[in-house]
Amino acid sequence: MTSSSSPSQDTKRLAHAYPEGLRADALMEEDVAWSYEIDGERDGEQFDRSERAALRRVAGLSTELEDVTEVEYRQLRLERVVLVGVWTTGTAQDADNSLAELAALAETAGALVLDGVIQRRDKPDAATYIGSGKAAELRDVVLETGADTVICDGELSPGQLIQLEDVVKVKVIDRTALILDIFAQHAKSREGKAQVALAQMQYMLPRLRGWGQSLSRQMGGGRGGLATRGPGETKIETDRRRIREKMAKMRREIAEMKTGREIKRQERRRNKVPSVAIAGYTNAGKSSLLNRLTGAGVLVENALFATLDPTVRRAETPSGRLYTLADTVGFVRHLPHHLVEAFRSTMEEVGDSDLILHVVDGSHPNPEEQLAAVREVIRDVGATDVPEIVVINKADTADPLVLQRLLRVEKRSIAVSARTGRGIEELLALIDNDLPRPSVEIEALVPYTHGKLVARAHTEGEVISEEHTAEGTLLKVRVHEELAADLAPYAPVSAA
């Protein structure tokens, strides 16, 4: 990892050359205006000046292939991008991990990552995100690599977007626009497409650009009469009005689709079928786990947001209890609020569930960050009271020390591998143990002519014992109150 600028040797020499009596003269020179020995105790911990001044390259982000013919083919269809991030808190490794995740997002969207740079600041620049000087250096990086797009690791305001584009002279997008683009590519269902479209319009509305009055669409004519000769509605105003109208239409459509989803949930609740939701970071292996537990056949791919639309499948515990297992949309750090709002009806699957399987990638460099990011979204959708099991996936490739640390910190956790099947039996036993159990235990001798009651006891309750006698089926079950009332007339006299 190299730095684009470093403190000069003369600066270090001058810092030690001035005696304390000549410090006032030394302060006139910018390079020795601050020293740790003199000012460190007074000013507290400061960013290292060389780090602050550097636009630091992040190595290993380029995805350009070696084979010339393959590269030429990819260049025909992929945007060539340079990534830029602002390091405000945490360690250098945290900043590198964040930019590496941005590179993975860019690849998922179909871009070719050429380079990545990070600048250390206490906060992003209000005008150009990285400051005017570093924006000019970024322009040199763009010219050197031949990139046609710059992707910023953060959400840029409309003003930052315009001013940074004016300096680097290529298209600039932010992390939010990149995630929205991936969602638009991967949405397959009608509800998913509508939710993505709503989120995109919410993002675009304050960022529309126009040419002001030169694009006026309505003008008063010479015969129009008084007060009609000024400029009318401009092109940008027309676009904003149309977007608001489309957003209102999308919200109505999503509300109608939400009603259908709610009816299905009410049907499951009426039948007393417990529900389990799989939540977790994108690419943590949620779909692989769903396939392993239910054989759902959902698309599995080593890519971010490979599956976007939620999937609900029927499953059965080792003791024979039925429940539903729902795979939800993956989460990511700094998930845009537009997406949280647009996908709220989908994420309600998590809030309405009886148990959450929180899947985390055990092979990730920082799985604790993934846990924190997902729990933030779970808190946003109001699902903090739902019991949670932390499922540490990819245990076959994870560092054993990381697994031990996670298992020690997370009290309700289990290490599994959806690929090899390791730990799946133990996970099923945990699900069986943690699902809500019926409240009434009853014994009943059900005649063979009422076999539907026996079937309901198996599907809606928990059968403790079952014996077939000459008079009928002798059941000892744990069921909910409604089914207990239906079984009560067949309870043996001794048990009554």
GROMACS .gro file of C-alpha atoms in nm:
model
  496
    1MET     CA    1   0.000   0.000   0.000
    2THR     CA    2   0.157   0.328  -0.106
    3SER     CA    3   0.090   0.692  -0.030
    4SER     CA    4   0.054   0.957  -0.297
    5SER     CA    5   0.238   1.213  -0.079
    6SER     CA    6   0.472   1.196   0.223
    7PRO     CA    7   0.638   1.447   0.457
    8SER     CA    8   0.973   1.571   0.328
    9GLN     CA    9   1.301   1.497   0.505
   10ASP     CA   10   1.362   1.872   0.535
   11THR     CA   11   1.042   1.904   0.739
   12LYS     CA   12   1.162   1.644   0.989
   13ARG     CA   13   1.506   1.809   1.009
   14LEU     CA   14   1.362   2.155   1.074
   15ALA     CA   15   1.129   2.026   1.342
   16HIS     CA   16   1.431   1.927   1.555
   17ALA     CA   17   1.662   2.208   1.450
   18TYR     CA   18   1.482   2.500   1.614
   19PRO     CA   19   1.560   2.555   1.984
   20GLU     CA   20   1.269   2.643   2.206
   21GLY     CA   21   1.366   3.008   2.218
   22LEU     CA   22   1.327   3.044   1.843
   23ARG     CA   23   0.991   2.868   1.834
   24ALA     CA   24   0.810   3.194   1.745
   25ASP     CA   25   1.018   3.221   1.429
   26ALA     CA   26   0.967   2.858   1.352
   27LEU     CA   27   0.592   2.902   1.369
   28MET     CA   28   0.611   3.120   1.063
   29GLU     CA   29   0.696   2.808   0.863
   30GLU     CA   30   0.394   2.589   0.802
   31ASP     CA   31   0.581   2.258   0.808
   32VAL     CA   32   0.701   2.306   1.168
   33ALA     CA   33   0.402   2.494   1.305
   34TRP     CA   34   0.295   2.199   1.518
   35SER     CA   35   0.494   1.938   1.705
   36TYR     CA   36   0.379   1.648   1.916
   37GLU     CA   37   0.624   1.722   2.198
   38ILE     CA   38   0.508   2.083   2.240
   39ASP     CA   39   0.143   2.075   2.137
   40GLY     CA   40   0.039   1.712   2.167
   41GLU     CA   41  -0.054   1.722   2.535
   42ARG     CA   42  -0.245   2.048   2.493
   43ASP     CA   43  -0.429   1.965   2.172
   44GLY     CA   44  -0.499   1.598   2.235
   45GLU     CA   45  -0.472   1.322   1.977
   46GLN     CA   46  -0.451   1.458   1.624
   47PHE     CA   47  -0.459   1.295   1.283
   48ASP     CA   48  -0.108   1.237   1.155
   49ARG     CA   49  -0.035   1.525   0.918
   50SER     CA   50   0.108   1.304   0.645
   51GLU     CA   51  -0.199   1.080   0.663
   52ARG     CA   52  -0.427   1.381   0.646
   53ALA     CA   53  -0.244   1.517   0.344
   54ALA     CA   54  -0.232   1.188   0.158
   55LEU     CA   55  -0.473   1.046  -0.096
   56ARG     CA   56  -0.379   0.689  -0.008
   57ARG     CA   57  -0.399   0.415  -0.268
   58VAL     CA   58  -0.571   0.090  -0.165
   59ALA     CA   59  -0.392  -0.202  -0.327
   60GLY     CA   60  -0.554  -0.509  -0.474
   61LEU     CA   61  -0.883  -0.355  -0.590
   62SER     CA   62  -0.825  -0.366  -0.965
   63THR     CA   63  -1.031  -0.633  -1.141
   64GLU     CA   64  -0.881  -0.583  -1.486
   65LEU     CA   65  -0.786  -0.916  -1.643
   66GLU     CA   66  -0.444  -1.005  -1.780
   67ASP     CA   67  -0.558  -1.162  -2.106
   68VAL     CA   68  -0.570  -0.886  -2.368
   69THR     CA   69  -0.857  -1.024  -2.574
   70GLU     CA   70  -1.065  -1.081  -2.259
   71VAL     CA   71  -0.993  -0.729  -2.139
   72GLU     CA   72  -1.092  -0.580  -2.473
   73TYR     CA   73  -1.420  -0.772  -2.461
   74ARG     CA   74  -1.491  -0.658  -2.106
   75GLN     CA   75  -1.413  -0.297  -2.191
   76LEU     CA   76  -1.690  -0.304  -2.448
   77ARG     CA   77  -1.954  -0.381  -2.188
   78LEU     CA   78  -1.823  -0.260  -1.849
   79GLU     CA   79  -1.783   0.085  -1.704
   80ARG     CA   80  -1.429   0.154  -1.586
   81VAL     CA   81  -1.442   0.299  -1.236
   82VAL     CA   82  -1.218   0.451  -0.971
   83LEU     CA   83  -1.330   0.425  -0.609
   84VAL     CA   84  -1.276   0.700  -0.354
   85GLY     CA   85  -1.347   0.694   0.019
   86VAL     CA   86  -1.312   0.926   0.318
   87TRP     CA   87  -1.164   0.770   0.630
   88THR     CA   88  -1.316   0.951   0.929
   89THR     CA   89  -1.323   0.693   1.212
   90GLY     CA   90  -1.180   0.352   1.293
   91THR     CA   91  -0.856   0.195   1.180
   92ALA     CA   92  -0.690   0.190   0.840
   93GLN     CA   93  -0.800  -0.173   0.802
   94ASP     CA   94  -1.163  -0.071   0.858
   95ALA     CA   95  -1.131   0.191   0.583
   96ASP     CA   96  -0.974  -0.063   0.347
   97ASN     CA   97  -1.251  -0.317   0.421
   98SER     CA   98  -1.517  -0.057   0.345
   99LEU     CA   99  -1.357   0.026   0.010
  100ALA     CA  100  -1.314  -0.344  -0.068
  101GLU     CA  101  -1.687  -0.391  -0.009
  102LEU     CA  102  -1.756  -0.098  -0.243
  103ALA     CA  103  -1.539  -0.272  -0.505
  104ALA     CA  104  -1.748  -0.589  -0.466
  105LEU     CA  105  -2.065  -0.384  -0.510
  106ALA     CA  106  -1.921  -0.221  -0.823
  107GLU     CA  107  -1.832  -0.561  -0.968
  108THR     CA  108  -2.181  -0.690  -0.892
  109ALA     CA  109  -2.324  -0.392  -1.080
  110GLY     CA  110  -2.108  -0.482  -1.381
  111ALA     CA  111  -1.820  -0.235  -1.349
  112LEU     CA  112  -1.447  -0.284  -1.392
  113VAL     CA  113  -1.258  -0.150  -1.089
  114LEU     CA  114  -0.930   0.013  -1.191
  115ASP     CA  115  -0.813   0.182  -0.872
  116GLY     CA  116  -0.918   0.289  -0.525
  117VAL     CA  117  -0.801   0.579  -0.308
  118ILE     CA  118  -0.879   0.690   0.047
  119GLN     CA  119  -0.836   1.027   0.211
  120ARG     CA  120  -0.822   1.071   0.587
  121ARG     CA  121  -1.034   1.360   0.717
  122ASP     CA  122  -1.230   1.438   1.031
  123LYS     CA  123  -1.542   1.474   0.813
  124PRO     CA  124  -1.622   1.481   0.439
  125ASP     CA  125  -1.574   1.814   0.265
  126ALA     CA  126  -1.906   1.999   0.230
  127ALA     CA  127  -1.827   2.109  -0.126
  128THR     CA  128  -1.647   1.825  -0.308
  129TYR     CA  129  -1.653   1.538  -0.051
  130ILE     CA  130  -1.271   1.507  -0.050
  131GLY     CA  131  -1.167   1.873  -0.079
  132SER     CA  132  -1.069   2.076  -0.384
  133GLY     CA  133  -0.699   1.983  -0.378
  134LYS     CA  134  -0.762   1.612  -0.348
  135ALA     CA  135  -1.034   1.637  -0.615
  136ALA     CA  136  -0.767   1.770  -0.853
  137GLU     CA  137  -0.540   1.476  -0.758
  138LEU     CA  138  -0.832   1.241  -0.819
  139ARG     CA  139  -0.867   1.394  -1.166
  140ASP     CA  140  -0.504   1.291  -1.233
  141VAL     CA  141  -0.581   0.934  -1.119
  142VAL     CA  142  -0.883   0.924  -1.351
  143LEU     CA  143  -0.673   1.045  -1.647
  144GLU     CA  144  -0.394   0.798  -1.564
  145THR     CA  145  -0.625   0.495  -1.547
  146GLY     CA  146  -0.863   0.595  -1.826
  147ALA     CA  147  -1.170   0.563  -1.602
  148ASP     CA  148  -1.509   0.696  -1.705
  149THR     CA  149  -1.680   0.686  -1.364
  150VAL     CA  150  -1.593   0.774  -1.003
  151ILE     CA  151  -1.779   0.596  -0.721
  152CYS     CA  152  -1.774   0.757  -0.375
  153ASP     CA  153  -1.803   0.543  -0.062
  154GLY     CA  154  -2.080   0.749   0.096
  155GLU     CA  155  -2.399   0.935   0.013
  156LEU     CA  156  -2.325   1.262  -0.165
  157SER     CA  157  -2.548   1.566  -0.153
  158PRO     CA  158  -2.663   1.710  -0.487
  159GLY     CA  159  -2.415   1.996  -0.449
  160GLN     CA  160  -2.121   1.763  -0.377
  161LEU     CA  161  -2.214   1.551  -0.678
  162ILE     CA  162  -2.216   1.847  -0.918
  163GLN     CA  163  -1.900   2.013  -0.788
  164LEU     CA  164  -1.696   1.691  -0.784
  165GLU     CA  165  -1.806   1.615  -1.141
  166ASP     CA  166  -1.699   1.965  -1.245
  167VAL     CA  167  -1.346   1.891  -1.122
  168VAL     CA  168  -1.289   1.529  -1.231
  169LYS     CA  169  -1.478   1.573  -1.564
  170VAL     CA  170  -1.632   1.223  -1.557
  171LYS     CA  171  -1.954   1.080  -1.418
  172VAL     CA  172  -1.968   1.063  -1.037
  173ILE     CA  173  -2.206   0.838  -0.843
  174ASP     CA  174  -2.228   0.753  -0.474
  175ARG     CA  175  -2.277   0.431  -0.277
  176THR     CA  176  -2.654   0.474  -0.265
  177ALA     CA  177  -2.691   0.504  -0.642
  178LEU     CA  178  -2.472   0.196  -0.686
  179ILE     CA  179  -2.685  -0.018  -0.452
  180LEU     CA  180  -3.003   0.104  -0.621
  181ASP     CA  181  -2.859   0.002  -0.957
  182ILE     CA  182  -2.784  -0.350  -0.827
  183PHE     CA  183  -3.135  -0.380  -0.686
  184ALA     CA  184  -3.282  -0.271  -1.020
  185GLN     CA  185  -3.086  -0.545  -1.198
  186HIS     CA  186  -3.183  -0.822  -0.956
  187ALA     CA  187  -3.550  -0.743  -0.886
  188LYS     CA  188  -3.765  -1.010  -1.054
  189SER     CA  189  -4.108  -1.000  -0.888
  190ARG     CA  190  -4.367  -0.729  -0.948
  191GLU     CA  191  -4.345  -0.614  -0.589
  192GLY     CA  192  -3.965  -0.606  -0.594
  193LYS     CA  193  -3.957  -0.399  -0.913
  194ALA     CA  194  -4.211  -0.154  -0.773
  195GLN     CA  195  -4.015  -0.114  -0.449
  196VAL     CA  196  -3.689  -0.053  -0.635
  197ALA     CA  197  -3.855   0.198  -0.868
  198LEU     CA  198  -3.995   0.391  -0.570
  199ALA     CA  199  -3.655   0.401  -0.400
  200GLN     CA  200  -3.487   0.520  -0.720
  201MET     CA  201  -3.736   0.803  -0.768
  202GLN     CA  202  -3.698   0.911  -0.404
  203TYR     CA  203  -3.323   0.929  -0.464
  204MET     CA  204  -3.348   1.107  -0.800
  205LEU     CA  205  -3.601   1.375  -0.703
  206PRO     CA  206  -3.361   1.617  -0.525
  207ARG     CA  207  -3.081   1.544  -0.775
  208LEU     CA  208  -3.256   1.639  -1.100
  209ARG     CA  209  -3.064   1.884  -1.315
  210GLY     CA  210  -3.200   2.128  -1.570
  211TRP     CA  211  -3.109   2.437  -1.766
  212GLY     CA  212  -3.343   2.671  -1.584
  213GLN     CA  213  -3.558   2.910  -1.783
  214SER     CA  214  -3.401   2.814  -2.114
  215LEU     CA  215  -3.606   2.495  -2.093
  216SER     CA  216  -3.939   2.662  -2.022
  217ARG     CA  217  -4.228   2.459  -2.160
  218GLN     CA  218  -4.507   2.714  -2.115
  219MET     CA  219  -4.490   3.073  -2.232
  220GLY     CA  220  -4.756   3.339  -2.264
  221GLY     CA  221  -4.838   3.436  -2.625
  222GLY     CA  222  -4.887   3.783  -2.768
  223ARG     CA  223  -5.266   3.729  -2.765
  224GLY     CA  224  -5.274   3.558  -2.428
  225GLY     CA  225  -5.384   3.864  -2.236
  226LEU     CA  226  -5.253   4.020  -1.919
  227ALA     CA  227  -5.029   3.828  -1.675
  228THR     CA  228  -4.955   3.548  -1.922
  229ARG     CA  229  -4.635   3.673  -2.083
  230GLY     CA  230  -4.382   3.539  -1.828
  231PRO     CA  231  -4.209   3.200  -1.829
  232GLY     CA  232  -4.427   2.914  -1.724
  233GLU     CA  233  -4.335   2.575  -1.583
  234THR     CA  234  -3.974   2.486  -1.662
  235LYS     CA  235  -3.859   2.147  -1.781
  236ILE     CA  236  -3.710   2.054  -1.444
  237GLU     CA  237  -4.032   2.149  -1.265
  238THR     CA  238  -4.228   1.932  -1.508
  239ASP     CA  239  -3.993   1.639  -1.439
  240ARG     CA  240  -4.030   1.682  -1.063
  241ARG     CA  241  -4.408   1.691  -1.088
  242ARG     CA  242  -4.414   1.376  -1.300
  243ILE     CA  243  -4.183   1.194  -1.061
  244ARG     CA  244  -4.405   1.286  -0.764
  245GLU     CA  245  -4.707   1.155  -0.954
  246LYS     CA  246  -4.528   0.829  -1.032
  247MET     CA  247  -4.415   0.795  -0.670
  248ALA     CA  248  -4.775   0.835  -0.549
  249LYS     CA  249  -4.885   0.567  -0.798
  250MET     CA  250  -4.606   0.331  -0.686
  251ARG     CA  251  -4.697   0.376  -0.320
  252ARG     CA  252  -5.058   0.281  -0.398
  253GLU     CA  253  -4.947  -0.030  -0.587
  254ILE     CA  254  -4.711  -0.136  -0.308
  255ALA     CA  255  -4.988  -0.084  -0.051
  256GLU     CA  256  -5.215  -0.314  -0.254
  257MET     CA  257  -4.943  -0.581  -0.276
  258LYS     CA  258  -4.875  -0.539   0.095
  259THR     CA  259  -5.239  -0.625   0.161
  260GLY     CA  260  -5.196  -0.957  -0.022
  261ARG     CA  261  -4.883  -1.037   0.178
  262GLU     CA  262  -5.064  -0.949   0.502
  263ILE     CA  263  -5.356  -1.180   0.413
  264LYS     CA  264  -5.113  -1.470   0.371
  265ARG     CA  265  -4.953  -1.391   0.707
  266GLN     CA  266  -5.294  -1.378   0.876
  267GLU     CA  267  -5.380  -1.717   0.725
  268ARG     CA  268  -5.062  -1.865   0.870
  269ARG     CA  269  -5.138  -1.709   1.208
  270ARG     CA  270  -5.495  -1.841   1.197
  271ASN     CA  271  -5.363  -2.190   1.135
  272LYS     CA  272  -5.114  -2.140   1.418
  273VAL     CA  273  -4.815  -2.208   1.191
  274PRO     CA  274  -4.494  -2.068   1.347
  275SER     CA  275  -4.271  -1.860   1.120
  276VAL     CA  276  -3.892  -1.831   1.106
  277ALA     CA  277  -3.718  -1.548   0.915
  278ILE     CA  278  -3.364  -1.571   0.779
  279ALA     CA  279  -3.196  -1.231   0.801
  280GLY     CA  280  -2.836  -1.131   0.754
  281TYR     CA  281  -2.568  -0.949   0.561
  282THR     CA  282  -2.563  -0.983   0.186
  283ASN     CA  283  -2.358  -1.280   0.061
  284ALA     CA  284  -2.357  -1.438   0.410
  285GLY     CA  285  -2.520  -1.754   0.272
  286LYS     CA  286  -2.890  -1.704   0.353
  287SER     CA  287  -3.016  -1.864   0.031
  288SER     CA  288  -2.774  -2.155   0.071
  289LEU     CA  289  -2.906  -2.212   0.423
  290LEU     CA  290  -3.267  -2.197   0.299
  291ASN     CA  291  -3.187  -2.455   0.032
  292ARG     CA  292  -3.012  -2.679   0.285
  293LEU     CA  293  -3.304  -2.663   0.531
  294THR     CA  294  -3.595  -2.689   0.285
  295GLY     CA  295  -3.462  -2.782  -0.061
  296ALA     CA  296  -3.613  -2.458  -0.195
  297GLY     CA  297  -3.386  -2.441  -0.500
  298VAL     CA  298  -3.325  -2.065  -0.464
  299LEU     CA  299  -3.046  -1.909  -0.674
  300VAL     CA  300  -2.710  -1.929  -0.496
  301GLU     CA  301  -2.424  -1.715  -0.624
  302ASN     CA  302  -2.107  -1.569  -0.476
  303ALA     CA  303  -2.222  -1.210  -0.533
  304LEU     CA  304  -2.378  -0.928  -0.333
  305PHE     CA  305  -2.760  -0.915  -0.347
  306ALA     CA  306  -2.773  -1.221  -0.576
  307THR     CA  307  -3.129  -1.287  -0.457
  308LEU     CA  308  -3.352  -0.991  -0.386
  309ASP     CA  309  -3.712  -1.112  -0.378
  310PRO     CA  310  -3.819  -1.285  -0.053
  311THR     CA  311  -3.894  -1.658  -0.057
  312VAL     CA  312  -4.122  -1.841   0.191
  313ARG     CA  313  -4.101  -2.220   0.217
  314ARG     CA  314  -4.265  -2.482   0.436
  315ALA     CA  315  -4.036  -2.675   0.670
  316GLU     CA  316  -4.062  -2.935   0.945
  317THR     CA  317  -3.879  -2.973   1.275
  318PRO     CA  318  -3.722  -3.306   1.380
  319SER     CA  319  -4.021  -3.360   1.611
  320GLY     CA  320  -4.265  -3.318   1.320
  321ARG     CA  321  -4.386  -2.962   1.382
  322LEU     CA  322  -4.455  -2.754   1.072
  323TYR     CA  323  -4.328  -2.398   1.032
  324THR     CA  324  -4.253  -2.149   0.754
  325LEU     CA  325  -3.902  -2.035   0.667
  326ALA     CA  326  -3.869  -1.695   0.494
  327ASP     CA  327  -3.553  -1.575   0.316
  328THR     CA  328  -3.538  -1.193   0.326
  329VAL     CA  329  -3.341  -0.930   0.136
  330GLY     CA  330  -2.977  -0.899   0.237
  331PHE     CA  331  -2.849  -0.603   0.432
  332VAL     CA  332  -2.531  -0.400   0.394
  333ARG     CA  333  -2.350  -0.127   0.583
  334HIS     CA  334  -2.508   0.216   0.538
  335LEU     CA  335  -2.815   0.066   0.368
  336PRO     CA  336  -2.990   0.366   0.206
  337HIS     CA  337  -3.298   0.488   0.393
  338HIS     CA  338  -3.484   0.495   0.061
  339LEU     CA  339  -3.448   0.117   0.044
  340VAL     CA  340  -3.549   0.062   0.406
  341GLU     CA  341  -3.867   0.259   0.347
  342ALA     CA  342  -3.945   0.106   0.006
  343PHE     CA  343  -3.883  -0.251   0.127
  344ARG     CA  344  -4.062  -0.207   0.460
  345SER     CA  345  -4.349  -0.436   0.356
  346THR     CA  346  -4.097  -0.707   0.264
  347MET     CA  347  -3.894  -0.658   0.581
  348GLU     CA  348  -4.209  -0.694   0.790
  349GLU     CA  349  -4.159  -1.069   0.740
  350VAL     CA  350  -3.880  -1.030   0.995
  351GLY     CA  351  -4.092  -0.831   1.241
  352ASP     CA  352  -4.387  -1.074   1.224
  353SER     CA  353  -4.179  -1.389   1.265
  354ASP     CA  354  -4.155  -1.601   1.579
  355LEU     CA  355  -3.780  -1.654   1.543
  356ILE     CA  356  -3.496  -1.486   1.350
  357LEU     CA  357  -3.203  -1.683   1.212
  358HIS     CA  358  -2.938  -1.411   1.194
  359VAL     CA  359  -2.685  -1.543   0.940
  360VAL     CA  360  -2.332  -1.401   0.952
  361ASP     CA  361  -2.035  -1.486   0.731
  362GLY     CA  362  -1.778  -1.649   0.961
  363SER     CA  363  -1.504  -1.614   0.697
  364HIS     CA  364  -1.548  -1.235   0.670
  365PRO     CA  365  -1.260  -1.021   0.801
  366ASN     CA  366  -1.492  -0.838   1.043
  367PRO     CA  367  -1.810  -1.037   1.116
  368GLU     CA  368  -1.895  -0.820   1.417
  369GLU     CA  369  -1.950  -0.526   1.181
  370GLN     CA  370  -2.193  -0.737   0.979
  371LEU     CA  371  -2.388  -0.826   1.294
  372ALA     CA  372  -2.410  -0.459   1.398
  373ALA     CA  373  -2.525  -0.344   1.050
  374VAL     CA  374  -2.803  -0.605   1.032
  375ARG     CA  375  -2.923  -0.537   1.386
  376GLU     CA  376  -2.950  -0.168   1.302
  377VAL     CA  377  -3.193  -0.246   1.020
  378ILE     CA  378  -3.382  -0.498   1.237
  379ARG     CA  379  -3.424  -0.221   1.492
  380ASP     CA  380  -3.552   0.013   1.220
  381VAL     CA  381  -3.832  -0.229   1.124
  382GLY     CA  382  -3.932  -0.285   1.489
  383ALA     CA  383  -3.824  -0.647   1.530
  384THR     CA  384  -3.603  -0.613   1.837
  385ASP     CA  385  -3.837  -0.826   2.054
  386VAL     CA  386  -3.822  -1.131   1.826
  387PRO     CA  387  -3.593  -1.411   1.960
  388GLU     CA  388  -3.271  -1.446   1.760
  389ILE     CA  389  -3.029  -1.729   1.686
  390VAL     CA  390  -2.695  -1.618   1.539
  391VAL     CA  391  -2.599  -1.867   1.267
  392ILE     CA  392  -2.226  -1.841   1.187
  393ASN     CA  393  -2.215  -1.971   0.831
  394LYS     CA  394  -1.916  -2.081   0.619
  395ALA     CA  395  -1.759  -2.248   0.922
  396ASP     CA  396  -1.563  -2.477   0.689
  397THR     CA  397  -1.356  -2.183   0.559
  398ALA     CA  398  -1.360  -1.957   0.867
  399ASP     CA  399  -1.068  -1.898   1.103
  400PRO     CA  400  -1.119  -2.124   1.410
  401LEU     CA  401  -1.017  -1.838   1.640
  402VAL     CA  402  -1.285  -1.613   1.487
  403LEU     CA  403  -1.546  -1.887   1.534
  404GLN     CA  404  -1.447  -1.930   1.898
  405ARG     CA  405  -1.467  -1.555   1.954
  406LEU     CA  406  -1.812  -1.526   1.799
  407LEU     CA  407  -1.946  -1.831   1.984
  408ARG     CA  408  -1.816  -1.687   2.310
  409VAL     CA  409  -1.958  -1.336   2.256
  410GLU     CA  410  -2.294  -1.440   2.106
  411LYS     CA  411  -2.463  -1.653   2.371
  412ARG     CA  412  -2.734  -1.791   2.137
  413SER     CA  413  -2.519  -1.890   1.840
  414ILE     CA  414  -2.416  -2.194   1.638
  415ALA     CA  415  -2.149  -2.254   1.373
  416VAL     CA  416  -2.271  -2.423   1.053
  417SER     CA  417  -2.171  -2.475   0.692
  418ALA     CA  418  -2.458  -2.466   0.445
  419ARG     CA  419  -2.223  -2.605   0.179
  420THR     CA  420  -2.106  -2.916   0.367
  421GLY     CA  421  -2.400  -2.962   0.605
  422ARG     CA  422  -2.193  -2.919   0.919
  423GLY     CA  423  -2.405  -2.817   1.220
  424ILE     CA  424  -2.738  -2.832   1.031
  425GLU     CA  425  -2.883  -3.106   1.257
  426GLU     CA  426  -2.794  -2.905   1.567
  427LEU     CA  427  -2.950  -2.594   1.411
  428LEU     CA  428  -3.275  -2.779   1.342
  429ALA     CA  429  -3.282  -2.893   1.705
  430LEU     CA  430  -3.232  -2.532   1.819
  431ILE     CA  431  -3.518  -2.414   1.596
  432ASP     CA  432  -3.742  -2.690   1.733
  433ASN     CA  433  -3.657  -2.590   2.089
  434ASP     CA  434  -3.701  -2.212   2.038
  435LEU     CA  435  -4.024  -2.206   1.838
  436PRO     CA  436  -4.328  -2.109   2.051
  437ARG     CA  437  -4.501  -2.413   2.192
  438PRO     CA  438  -4.879  -2.462   2.233
  439SER     CA  439  -5.000  -2.377   2.581
  440VAL     CA  440  -5.248  -2.661   2.661
  441GLU     CA  441  -5.152  -3.025   2.720
  442ILE     CA  442  -5.440  -3.271   2.674
  443GLU     CA  443  -5.504  -3.645   2.635
  444ALA     CA  444  -5.788  -3.757   2.411
  445LEU     CA  445  -5.923  -4.080   2.258
  446VAL     CA  446  -6.029  -3.968   1.911
  447PRO     CA  447  -6.261  -4.203   1.717
  448TYR     CA  448  -6.137  -4.318   1.378
  449THR     CA  449  -6.435  -4.138   1.222
  450HIS     CA  450  -6.278  -3.804   1.332
  451GLY     CA  451  -5.942  -3.841   1.169
  452LYS     CA  452  -5.931  -3.468   1.085
  453LEU     CA  453  -5.875  -3.390   1.453
  454VAL     CA  454  -5.574  -3.622   1.459
  455ALA     CA  455  -5.436  -3.450   1.148
  456ARG     CA  456  -5.488  -3.106   1.307
  457ALA     CA  457  -5.309  -3.222   1.620
  458HIS     CA  458  -5.007  -3.315   1.406
  459THR     CA  459  -5.003  -2.993   1.201
  460GLU     CA  460  -5.106  -2.736   1.465
  461GLY     CA  461  -4.976  -2.892   1.785
  462GLU     CA  462  -4.701  -3.105   1.930
  463VAL     CA  463  -4.775  -3.477   1.962
  464ILE     CA  464  -4.618  -3.621   2.276
  465SER     CA  465  -4.748  -3.977   2.230
  466GLU     CA  466  -4.985  -4.156   1.994
  467GLU     CA  467  -5.140  -4.504   2.029
  468HIS     CA  468  -5.394  -4.680   1.808
  469THR     CA  469  -5.654  -4.873   2.010
  470ALA     CA  470  -5.975  -5.061   1.926
  471GLU     CA  471  -6.186  -4.756   2.009
  472GLY     CA  472  -5.974  -4.496   1.826
  473THR     CA  473  -5.647  -4.302   1.840
  474LEU     CA  474  -5.521  -4.222   2.191
  475LEU     CA  475  -5.336  -3.892   2.173
  476LYS     CA  476  -5.133  -3.704   2.426
  477VAL     CA  477  -5.066  -3.363   2.269
  478ARG     CA  478  -4.975  -3.005   2.344
  479VAL     CA  479  -5.207  -2.775   2.145
  480HIS     CA  480  -5.349  -2.424   2.141
  481GLU     CA  481  -5.673  -2.341   2.322
  482GLU     CA  482  -5.902  -2.361   2.017
  483LEU     CA  483  -5.795  -2.715   1.925
  484ALA     CA  484  -5.798  -2.816   2.292
  485ALA     CA  485  -6.167  -2.722   2.307
  486ASP     CA  486  -6.238  -2.944   2.002
  487LEU     CA  487  -6.051  -3.237   2.159
  488ALA     CA  488  -6.203  -3.197   2.507
  489PRO     CA  489  -6.520  -3.409   2.436
  490TYR     CA  490  -6.296  -3.709   2.361
  491ALA     CA  491  -6.083  -3.679   2.674
  492PRO     CA  492  -6.090  -4.004   2.884
  493VAL     CA  493  -6.298  -3.988   3.200
  494SER     CA  494  -5.995  -4.061   3.415
  495ALA     CA  495  -5.817  -3.760   3.270
  496ALA     CA  496  -6.113  -3.528   3.310
   0.00000   0.00000   0.00000
